[in-house]
Amino acid sequence: MPSKVESILMLIAVGEFSMGMLGNTFIVLVNCLGWVKNKKMASVDLILASLAMSRICLLCIILLDGFILVLYPDVYATGKQMKIMDFFWTLTNHLSVWFATCLSIFYFLKIANFFHPLFLWMKWRIDRVILWILLGCLALSVFISLPVTENLNDDFRLCVKAKRKTNSTLRCRVNKAQYASTKILLNLLTLFPFSVSLISFLLLIFSLWRHTRQMQLNATGCSDPSTAAHMGAMKAVISFLLLFIIYCLAFLVATSSYFMPETELAVIWGELIALIYPSSHSFILILKNNKLRQASLRVLWKVKYILKRRV
């Protein structure tokens, strides 16, 4: 039976999960309904829908892992079940980061003002190849996640339980540490798309600075649509960068269970913090996207109208 603290933490996790599912499902529904209505989907809508779906899966994996640790810890008695769960966690983690990076690059190409031939070529081609880029991100994420399933039947958790009865303590600990190191290394590969998003953010700042300087030199002021677009894109990207840093720290806390037995509470805390990233960023994207923001306002107005009628 879970302790009182574990029960409270899981209730908080369920609340975070529910909010994240609400925001991400809303993004998917709005963009898919628009696709059905207009028979086409804009590139930014496709990226947002893909990102939201990857985060829905990530939310489910994190919450499921937390419930298994609290309610059914014996499920992870062997390495097989844990490695299957870690495969899907690594997959959805990479998908979420790569799709967020695609969104950062898309904002950069559509909003920034540069006249370099490579930038102009990418700006012109991005809408035509975005679907293939997203499919490439999916294939790459699957490829990166496969090493987690190596030696699928390795019973390293049974070794830990049996260490008092046998002399295989050192071997078991080494196997467990090697697996944890592999998992951490594979997830650290997300630092590459994170770095690309960071570069996009810095280039957006530079583009905004150049644009503002030009507007001031022309004495036309800086309150124009281009400046507003720059600011909106920068807020969306910086929120992703900050939340992802928090998520990575929480992931390291959760992974500490591989090195220190009996740390389920620390893992739950790590997963609780990790849920903040896929849950809260969806609402930031809704607020920064005009189509999603207008749709959310219509939904809120209808809910308010229905509640008034019932009263």
mmCIF file of C-alpha atoms in Angstrom:
data_model
loop_
_atom_site.group_PDB
_atom_site.id
_atom_site.type_symbol
_atom_site.label_atom_id
_atom_site.label_comp_id
_atom_site.label_asym_id
_atom_site.label_seq_id
_atom_site.Cartn_x
_atom_site.Cartn_y
_atom_site.Cartn_z
ATOM 1 C CA MET A 1 0.000 0.000 0.000
ATOM 2 C CA PRO A 2 1.315 3.477 -0.855
ATOM 3 C CA SER A 3 2.207 5.793 2.007
ATOM 4 C CA LYS A 4 0.319 9.001 2.696
ATOM 5 C CA VAL A 5 3.077 11.105 1.112
ATOM 6 C CA GLU A 6 3.131 8.909 -1.996
ATOM 7 C CA SER A 7 -0.657 9.153 -2.285
ATOM 8 C CA ILE A 8 -0.559 12.958 -2.092
ATOM 9 C CA LEU A 9 2.223 13.147 -4.674
ATOM 10 C CA MET A 10 0.331 10.852 -7.041
ATOM 11 C CA LEU A 11 -2.807 12.981 -6.674
ATOM 12 C CA ILE A 12 -0.756 16.049 -7.646
ATOM 13 C CA ALA A 13 0.673 14.078 -10.575
ATOM 14 C CA VAL A 14 -2.844 13.170 -11.727
ATOM 15 C CA GLY A 15 -3.783 16.855 -11.581
ATOM 16 C CA GLU A 16 -0.765 17.835 -13.691
ATOM 17 C CA PHE A 17 -1.506 15.002 -16.091
ATOM 18 C CA SER A 18 -5.140 16.123 -16.473
ATOM 19 C CA MET A 19 -4.126 19.717 -17.225
ATOM 20 C CA GLY A 20 -1.517 18.566 -19.722
ATOM 21 C CA MET A 21 -3.968 16.255 -21.463
ATOM 22 C CA LEU A 22 -6.512 19.080 -21.624
ATOM 23 C CA GLY A 23 -4.110 21.537 -23.248
ATOM 24 C CA ASN A 24 -2.459 19.125 -25.662
ATOM 25 C CA THR A 25 -5.725 17.426 -26.666
ATOM 26 C CA PHE A 26 -7.212 20.857 -27.346
ATOM 27 C CA ILE A 27 -4.308 21.679 -29.697
ATOM 28 C CA VAL A 28 -4.746 18.386 -31.575
ATOM 29 C CA LEU A 29 -8.537 18.744 -31.874
ATOM 30 C CA VAL A 30 -8.471 22.357 -33.087
ATOM 31 C CA ASN A 31 -5.866 21.652 -35.760
ATOM 32 C CA CYS A 32 -7.439 18.369 -36.881
ATOM 33 C CA LEU A 33 -10.909 19.932 -37.113
ATOM 34 C CA GLY A 34 -9.395 22.763 -39.148
ATOM 35 C CA TRP A 35 -7.770 20.181 -41.406
ATOM 36 C CA VAL A 36 -11.095 18.395 -41.961
ATOM 37 C CA LYS A 37 -12.875 21.694 -42.612
ATOM 38 C CA ASN A 38 -10.317 23.257 -44.958
ATOM 39 C CA LYS A 39 -8.976 20.018 -46.525
ATOM 40 C CA LYS A 40 -5.441 21.158 -45.710
ATOM 41 C CA MET A 41 -3.246 21.927 -42.724
ATOM 42 C CA ALA A 42 -0.757 24.756 -42.433
ATOM 43 C CA SER A 43 2.834 23.845 -41.605
ATOM 44 C CA VAL A 44 2.728 25.450 -38.160
ATOM 45 C CA ASP A 45 -0.523 23.625 -37.368
ATOM 46 C CA LEU A 46 1.031 20.307 -38.419
ATOM 47 C CA ILE A 47 4.028 20.912 -36.156
ATOM 48 C CA LEU A 48 1.826 21.939 -33.231
ATOM 49 C CA ALA A 49 -0.444 18.905 -33.636
ATOM 50 C CA SER A 50 2.544 16.538 -33.861
ATOM 51 C CA LEU A 51 4.155 18.142 -30.819
ATOM 52 C CA ALA A 52 0.926 17.906 -28.825
ATOM 53 C CA MET A 53 0.439 14.219 -29.722
ATOM 54 C CA SER A 54 4.020 13.388 -28.691
ATOM 55 C CA ARG A 55 3.451 15.116 -25.368
ATOM 56 C CA ILE A 56 0.180 13.279 -24.784
ATOM 57 C CA CYS A 57 2.141 10.031 -25.112
ATOM 58 C CA LEU A 58 4.930 11.377 -22.871
ATOM 59 C CA LEU A 59 2.412 12.360 -20.190
ATOM 60 C CA CYS A 60 0.866 8.885 -20.265
ATOM 61 C CA ILE A 61 4.265 7.184 -19.969
ATOM 62 C CA ILE A 62 5.395 9.334 -17.026
ATOM 63 C CA LEU A 63 2.145 8.884 -15.104
ATOM 64 C CA LEU A 64 1.999 5.138 -15.836
ATOM 65 C CA ASP A 65 5.572 4.706 -14.636
ATOM 66 C CA GLY A 66 4.740 6.563 -11.413
ATOM 67 C CA PHE A 67 1.683 4.406 -10.719
ATOM 68 C CA ILE A 68 3.631 1.204 -11.373
ATOM 69 C CA LEU A 69 6.371 2.257 -8.946
ATOM 70 C CA VAL A 70 3.841 3.096 -6.216
ATOM 71 C CA LEU A 71 1.127 0.463 -6.664
ATOM 72 C CA TYR A 72 2.787 -2.449 -8.468
ATOM 73 C CA PRO A 73 6.561 -2.287 -7.808
ATOM 74 C CA ASP A 74 6.917 -6.028 -8.520
ATOM 75 C CA VAL A 75 6.157 -5.343 -12.195
ATOM 76 C CA TYR A 76 9.714 -4.026 -12.443
ATOM 77 C CA ALA A 77 11.132 -7.136 -10.773
ATOM 78 C CA THR A 78 12.905 -7.986 -14.023
ATOM 79 C CA GLY A 79 14.658 -5.736 -16.476
ATOM 80 C CA LYS A 80 12.296 -6.583 -19.357
ATOM 81 C CA GLN A 81 9.269 -4.587 -18.198
ATOM 82 C CA MET A 82 11.417 -1.637 -17.156
ATOM 83 C CA LYS A 83 13.275 -1.554 -20.456
ATOM 84 C CA ILE A 84 10.019 -1.608 -22.443
ATOM 85 C CA MET A 85 8.754 1.330 -20.401
ATOM 86 C CA ASP A 86 12.083 3.155 -20.798
ATOM 87 C CA PHE A 87 12.000 2.580 -24.565
ATOM 88 C CA PHE A 88 8.686 4.406 -24.881
ATOM 89 C CA TRP A 89 9.820 7.124 -22.455
ATOM 90 C CA THR A 90 12.999 7.719 -24.480
ATOM 91 C CA LEU A 91 11.032 7.643 -27.742
ATOM 92 C CA THR A 92 8.365 10.136 -26.661
ATOM 93 C CA ASN A 93 10.988 12.295 -24.970
ATOM 94 C CA HIS A 94 13.021 12.606 -28.167
ATOM 95 C CA LEU A 95 9.923 13.123 -30.292
ATOM 96 C CA SER A 96 8.737 15.940 -28.059
ATOM 97 C CA VAL A 97 12.107 17.696 -28.125
ATOM 98 C CA TRP A 98 12.656 17.277 -31.858
ATOM 99 C CA PHE A 99 9.153 18.526 -32.709
ATOM 100 C CA ALA A 100 9.640 21.519 -30.385
ATOM 101 C CA THR A 101 12.913 22.211 -32.169
ATOM 102 C CA CYS A 102 11.106 22.056 -35.531
ATOM 103 C CA LEU A 103 8.682 24.650 -34.181
ATOM 104 C CA SER A 104 11.577 26.880 -33.064
ATOM 105 C CA ILE A 105 13.229 26.611 -36.482
ATOM 106 C CA PHE A 106 9.918 27.298 -38.230
ATOM 107 C CA TYR A 107 9.372 30.457 -36.173
ATOM 108 C CA PHE A 108 12.917 31.553 -36.917
ATOM 109 C CA LEU A 109 12.630 31.020 -40.683
ATOM 110 C CA LYS A 110 9.219 32.679 -40.969
ATOM 111 C CA ILE A 111 9.817 35.682 -38.719
ATOM 112 C CA ALA A 112 13.526 36.545 -38.785
ATOM 113 C CA ASN A 113 14.847 39.026 -41.324
ATOM 114 C CA PHE A 114 18.098 37.873 -42.947
ATOM 115 C CA PHE A 115 19.253 38.044 -46.554
ATOM 116 C CA HIS A 116 21.756 35.208 -46.597
ATOM 117 C CA PRO A 117 21.129 32.864 -49.592
ATOM 118 C CA LEU A 118 21.006 29.757 -47.367
ATOM 119 C CA PHE A 119 18.463 31.358 -45.049
ATOM 120 C CA LEU A 120 16.292 32.489 -47.964
ATOM 121 C CA TRP A 121 16.480 29.019 -49.539
ATOM 122 C CA MET A 122 15.421 27.337 -46.283
ATOM 123 C CA LYS A 123 12.659 29.909 -45.783
ATOM 124 C CA TRP A 124 11.290 29.122 -49.229
ATOM 125 C CA ARG A 125 11.550 25.318 -48.836
ATOM 126 C CA ILE A 126 10.351 24.810 -45.265
ATOM 127 C CA ASP A 127 6.632 24.517 -46.072
ATOM 128 C CA ARG A 128 7.288 21.903 -48.761
ATOM 129 C CA VAL A 129 9.454 19.606 -46.670
ATOM 130 C CA ILE A 130 8.023 19.996 -43.153
ATOM 131 C CA LEU A 131 6.109 16.698 -43.317
ATOM 132 C CA TRP A 132 9.256 14.816 -44.320
ATOM 133 C CA ILE A 133 11.206 16.548 -41.558
ATOM 134 C CA LEU A 134 8.661 15.413 -38.970
ATOM 135 C CA LEU A 135 8.751 11.843 -40.306
ATOM 136 C CA GLY A 136 12.536 11.992 -40.172
ATOM 137 C CA CYS A 137 12.354 13.072 -36.530
ATOM 138 C CA LEU A 138 10.099 10.075 -35.824
ATOM 139 C CA ALA A 139 12.502 7.640 -37.506
ATOM 140 C CA LEU A 140 15.514 9.162 -35.739
ATOM 141 C CA SER A 141 13.778 8.975 -32.345
ATOM 142 C CA VAL A 142 12.963 5.284 -32.844
ATOM 143 C CA PHE A 143 16.571 4.582 -33.884
ATOM 144 C CA ILE A 144 17.983 6.392 -30.842
ATOM 145 C CA SER A 145 15.588 4.595 -28.454
ATOM 146 C CA LEU A 146 16.383 1.037 -29.638
ATOM 147 C CA PRO A 147 19.606 0.604 -27.568
ATOM 148 C CA VAL A 148 17.472 0.833 -24.405
ATOM 149 C CA THR A 149 15.986 -2.567 -25.268
ATOM 150 C CA GLU A 150 19.392 -4.265 -25.596
ATOM 151 C CA ASN A 151 19.558 -7.490 -23.539
ATOM 152 C CA LEU A 152 15.834 -7.235 -22.926
ATOM 153 C CA ASN A 153 15.733 -10.128 -20.452
ATOM 154 C CA ASP A 154 18.539 -8.850 -18.216
ATOM 155 C CA ASP A 155 17.210 -9.402 -14.667
ATOM 156 C CA PHE A 156 19.316 -6.767 -12.958
ATOM 157 C CA ARG A 157 16.595 -5.993 -10.399
ATOM 158 C CA LEU A 158 16.467 -9.639 -9.324
ATOM 159 C CA CYS A 159 20.213 -9.495 -8.863
ATOM 160 C CA VAL A 160 19.827 -6.572 -6.484
ATOM 161 C CA LYS A 161 17.223 -8.462 -4.450
ATOM 162 C CA ALA A 162 19.430 -11.561 -4.324
ATOM 163 C CA LYS A 163 22.646 -9.810 -3.408
ATOM 164 C CA ARG A 164 22.452 -10.864 0.267
ATOM 165 C CA LYS A 165 22.235 -14.560 -0.639
ATOM 166 C CA THR A 166 24.903 -14.708 -3.321
ATOM 167 C CA ASN A 167 28.337 -13.318 -4.029
ATOM 168 C CA SER A 168 27.254 -11.574 -7.264
ATOM 169 C CA THR A 169 26.747 -8.140 -5.707
ATOM 170 C CA LEU A 170 29.472 -6.421 -7.751
ATOM 171 C CA ARG A 171 28.326 -7.899 -11.088
ATOM 172 C CA CYS A 172 24.711 -6.900 -10.498
ATOM 173 C CA ARG A 173 25.580 -3.352 -9.550
ATOM 174 C CA VAL A 174 27.805 -2.946 -12.595
ATOM 175 C CA ASN A 175 25.073 -4.220 -14.922
ATOM 176 C CA LYS A 176 22.568 -1.827 -13.385
ATOM 177 C CA ALA A 177 24.927 1.150 -13.609
ATOM 178 C CA GLN A 178 25.761 0.358 -17.223
ATOM 179 C CA TYR A 179 22.082 0.273 -18.139
ATOM 180 C CA ALA A 180 21.415 3.552 -16.332
ATOM 181 C CA SER A 181 24.410 5.151 -18.049
ATOM 182 C CA THR A 182 23.081 4.044 -21.437
ATOM 183 C CA LYS A 183 19.664 5.501 -20.683
ATOM 184 C CA ILE A 184 21.123 8.817 -19.498
ATOM 185 C CA LEU A 185 23.450 9.023 -22.509
ATOM 186 C CA LEU A 186 20.607 8.412 -24.969
ATOM 187 C CA ASN A 187 18.462 11.089 -23.357
ATOM 188 C CA LEU A 188 21.400 13.497 -23.251
ATOM 189 C CA LEU A 189 21.341 13.329 -27.050
ATOM 190 C CA THR A 190 18.344 15.669 -26.778
ATOM 191 C CA LEU A 191 20.925 18.372 -26.007
ATOM 192 C CA PHE A 192 21.586 18.596 -29.746
ATOM 193 C CA PRO A 193 18.035 19.654 -30.746
ATOM 194 C CA PHE A 194 17.978 21.774 -27.573
ATOM 195 C CA SER A 195 21.114 23.558 -28.815
ATOM 196 C CA VAL A 196 19.485 24.124 -32.209
ATOM 197 C CA SER A 197 16.482 25.725 -30.471
ATOM 198 C CA LEU A 198 18.842 27.883 -28.430
ATOM 199 C CA ILE A 199 20.652 29.031 -31.575
ATOM 200 C CA SER A 200 17.283 29.836 -33.199
ATOM 201 C CA PHE A 201 16.358 31.888 -30.142
ATOM 202 C CA LEU A 202 19.643 33.837 -30.227
ATOM 203 C CA LEU A 203 19.259 34.502 -33.950
ATOM 204 C CA LEU A 204 15.718 35.752 -33.330
ATOM 205 C CA ILE A 205 17.106 38.182 -30.753
ATOM 206 C CA PHE A 206 19.702 39.357 -33.249
ATOM 207 C CA SER A 207 17.059 39.735 -35.960
ATOM 208 C CA LEU A 208 14.831 41.737 -33.591
ATOM 209 C CA TRP A 209 17.754 43.970 -32.634
ATOM 210 C CA ARG A 210 18.536 44.685 -36.280
ATOM 211 C CA HIS A 211 14.882 45.333 -37.061
ATOM 212 C CA THR A 212 14.410 47.655 -34.070
ATOM 213 C CA ARG A 213 17.592 49.548 -34.909
ATOM 214 C CA GLN A 214 16.461 50.006 -38.496
ATOM 215 C CA MET A 215 13.043 51.257 -37.364
ATOM 216 C CA GLN A 216 14.659 53.758 -35.000
ATOM 217 C CA LEU A 217 17.009 55.018 -37.712
ATOM 218 C CA ASN A 218 14.024 55.544 -40.000
ATOM 219 C CA ALA A 219 12.176 57.305 -37.178
ATOM 220 C CA THR A 220 9.137 55.091 -37.702
ATOM 221 C CA GLY A 221 9.009 53.616 -34.200
ATOM 222 C CA CYS A 222 9.203 49.955 -33.269
ATOM 223 C CA SER A 223 5.563 49.053 -32.605
ATOM 224 C CA ASP A 224 4.849 47.104 -35.779
ATOM 225 C CA PRO A 225 3.644 43.577 -36.659
ATOM 226 C CA SER A 226 7.182 42.292 -37.258
ATOM 227 C CA THR A 227 8.300 43.319 -33.775
ATOM 228 C CA ALA A 228 5.223 41.709 -32.229
ATOM 229 C CA ALA A 229 5.864 38.499 -34.203
ATOM 230 C CA HIS A 230 9.483 38.436 -33.026
ATOM 231 C CA MET A 231 8.448 38.877 -29.397
ATOM 232 C CA GLY A 232 5.749 36.208 -29.592
ATOM 233 C CA ALA A 233 8.100 33.652 -31.160
ATOM 234 C CA MET A 234 10.859 34.440 -28.663
ATOM 235 C CA LYS A 235 8.506 33.931 -25.710
ATOM 236 C CA ALA A 236 7.363 30.562 -27.076
ATOM 237 C CA VAL A 237 10.950 29.387 -27.643
ATOM 238 C CA ILE A 238 12.365 30.657 -24.332
ATOM 239 C CA SER A 239 9.526 29.018 -22.404
ATOM 240 C CA PHE A 240 10.395 25.699 -24.072
ATOM 241 C CA LEU A 241 14.091 26.113 -23.254
ATOM 242 C CA LEU A 242 13.493 26.913 -19.581
ATOM 243 C CA LEU A 243 10.896 24.183 -19.051
ATOM 244 C CA PHE A 244 13.084 21.630 -20.791
ATOM 245 C CA ILE A 245 16.011 22.447 -18.484
ATOM 246 C CA ILE A 246 13.720 21.794 -15.495
ATOM 247 C CA TYR A 247 12.558 18.569 -17.145
ATOM 248 C CA CYS A 248 16.139 17.358 -17.656
ATOM 249 C CA LEU A 249 16.988 17.971 -14.005
ATOM 250 C CA ALA A 250 13.867 16.059 -12.953
ATOM 251 C CA PHE A 251 14.828 13.212 -15.301
ATOM 252 C CA LEU A 252 18.228 12.943 -13.616
ATOM 253 C CA VAL A 253 16.526 12.732 -10.221
ATOM 254 C CA ALA A 254 14.202 9.995 -11.481
ATOM 255 C CA THR A 255 17.092 8.023 -12.971
ATOM 256 C CA SER A 256 18.915 8.062 -9.625
ATOM 257 C CA SER A 257 16.872 4.981 -8.668
ATOM 258 C CA TYR A 258 19.194 2.867 -10.808
ATOM 259 C CA PHE A 259 22.163 3.727 -8.586
ATOM 260 C CA MET A 260 20.449 3.922 -5.178
ATOM 261 C CA PRO A 261 17.914 1.205 -4.266
ATOM 262 C CA GLU A 262 14.750 2.089 -2.365
ATOM 263 C CA THR A 263 14.455 5.599 -3.793
ATOM 264 C CA GLU A 264 10.910 5.348 -5.154
ATOM 265 C CA LEU A 265 9.926 8.584 -3.393
ATOM 266 C CA ALA A 266 12.751 10.476 -5.122
ATOM 267 C CA VAL A 267 11.637 9.007 -8.448
ATOM 268 C CA ILE A 268 8.054 10.158 -7.854
ATOM 269 C CA TRP A 269 9.301 13.664 -7.019
ATOM 270 C CA GLY A 270 11.358 13.665 -10.211
ATOM 271 C CA GLU A 271 8.395 12.555 -12.309
ATOM 272 C CA LEU A 272 6.173 15.113 -10.593
ATOM 273 C CA ILE A 273 8.531 17.885 -11.671
ATOM 274 C CA ALA A 274 8.991 16.309 -15.108
ATOM 275 C CA LEU A 275 5.234 16.543 -15.745
ATOM 276 C CA ILE A 276 5.453 20.346 -15.598
ATOM 277 C CA TYR A 277 7.228 20.490 -18.973
ATOM 278 C CA PRO A 278 4.714 18.713 -21.248
ATOM 279 C CA SER A 279 1.740 20.046 -19.263
ATOM 280 C CA SER A 280 2.390 23.782 -18.991
ATOM 281 C CA HIS A 281 4.080 24.460 -22.338
ATOM 282 C CA SER A 282 0.906 23.497 -24.204
ATOM 283 C CA PHE A 283 -0.962 26.428 -22.627
ATOM 284 C CA ILE A 284 1.866 28.803 -23.514
ATOM 285 C CA LEU A 285 1.610 27.667 -27.141
ATOM 286 C CA ILE A 286 -2.162 28.195 -27.064
ATOM 287 C CA LEU A 287 -1.756 31.756 -25.780
ATOM 288 C CA LYS A 288 0.939 32.582 -28.356
ATOM 289 C CA ASN A 289 -0.924 31.144 -31.362
ATOM 290 C CA ASN A 290 -3.734 33.374 -32.633
ATOM 291 C CA LYS A 291 -5.836 30.500 -34.031
ATOM 292 C CA LEU A 292 -5.606 28.446 -30.834
ATOM 293 C CA ARG A 293 -6.155 31.482 -28.625
ATOM 294 C CA GLN A 294 -9.327 32.471 -30.477
ATOM 295 C CA ALA A 295 -10.607 28.888 -30.347
ATOM 296 C CA SER A 296 -9.965 28.697 -26.600
ATOM 297 C CA LEU A 297 -11.830 31.973 -26.050
ATOM 298 C CA ARG A 298 -14.817 30.612 -27.989
ATOM 299 C CA VAL A 299 -14.811 27.449 -25.885
ATOM 300 C CA LEU A 300 -14.594 29.433 -22.648
ATOM 301 C CA TRP A 301 -17.442 31.696 -23.798
ATOM 302 C CA LYS A 302 -19.635 28.670 -24.588
ATOM 303 C CA VAL A 303 -18.848 27.043 -21.239
ATOM 304 C CA LYS A 304 -19.664 30.279 -19.440
ATOM 305 C CA TYR A 305 -22.926 30.586 -21.395
ATOM 306 C CA ILE A 306 -23.958 26.980 -20.551
ATOM 307 C CA LEU A 307 -23.179 27.492 -16.857
ATOM 308 C CA LYS A 308 -25.270 30.682 -16.784
ATOM 309 C CA ARG A 309 -28.216 28.905 -18.371
ATOM 310 C CA ARG A 310 -28.062 26.120 -15.801
ATOM 311 C CA VAL A 311 -28.012 28.611 -12.950
#
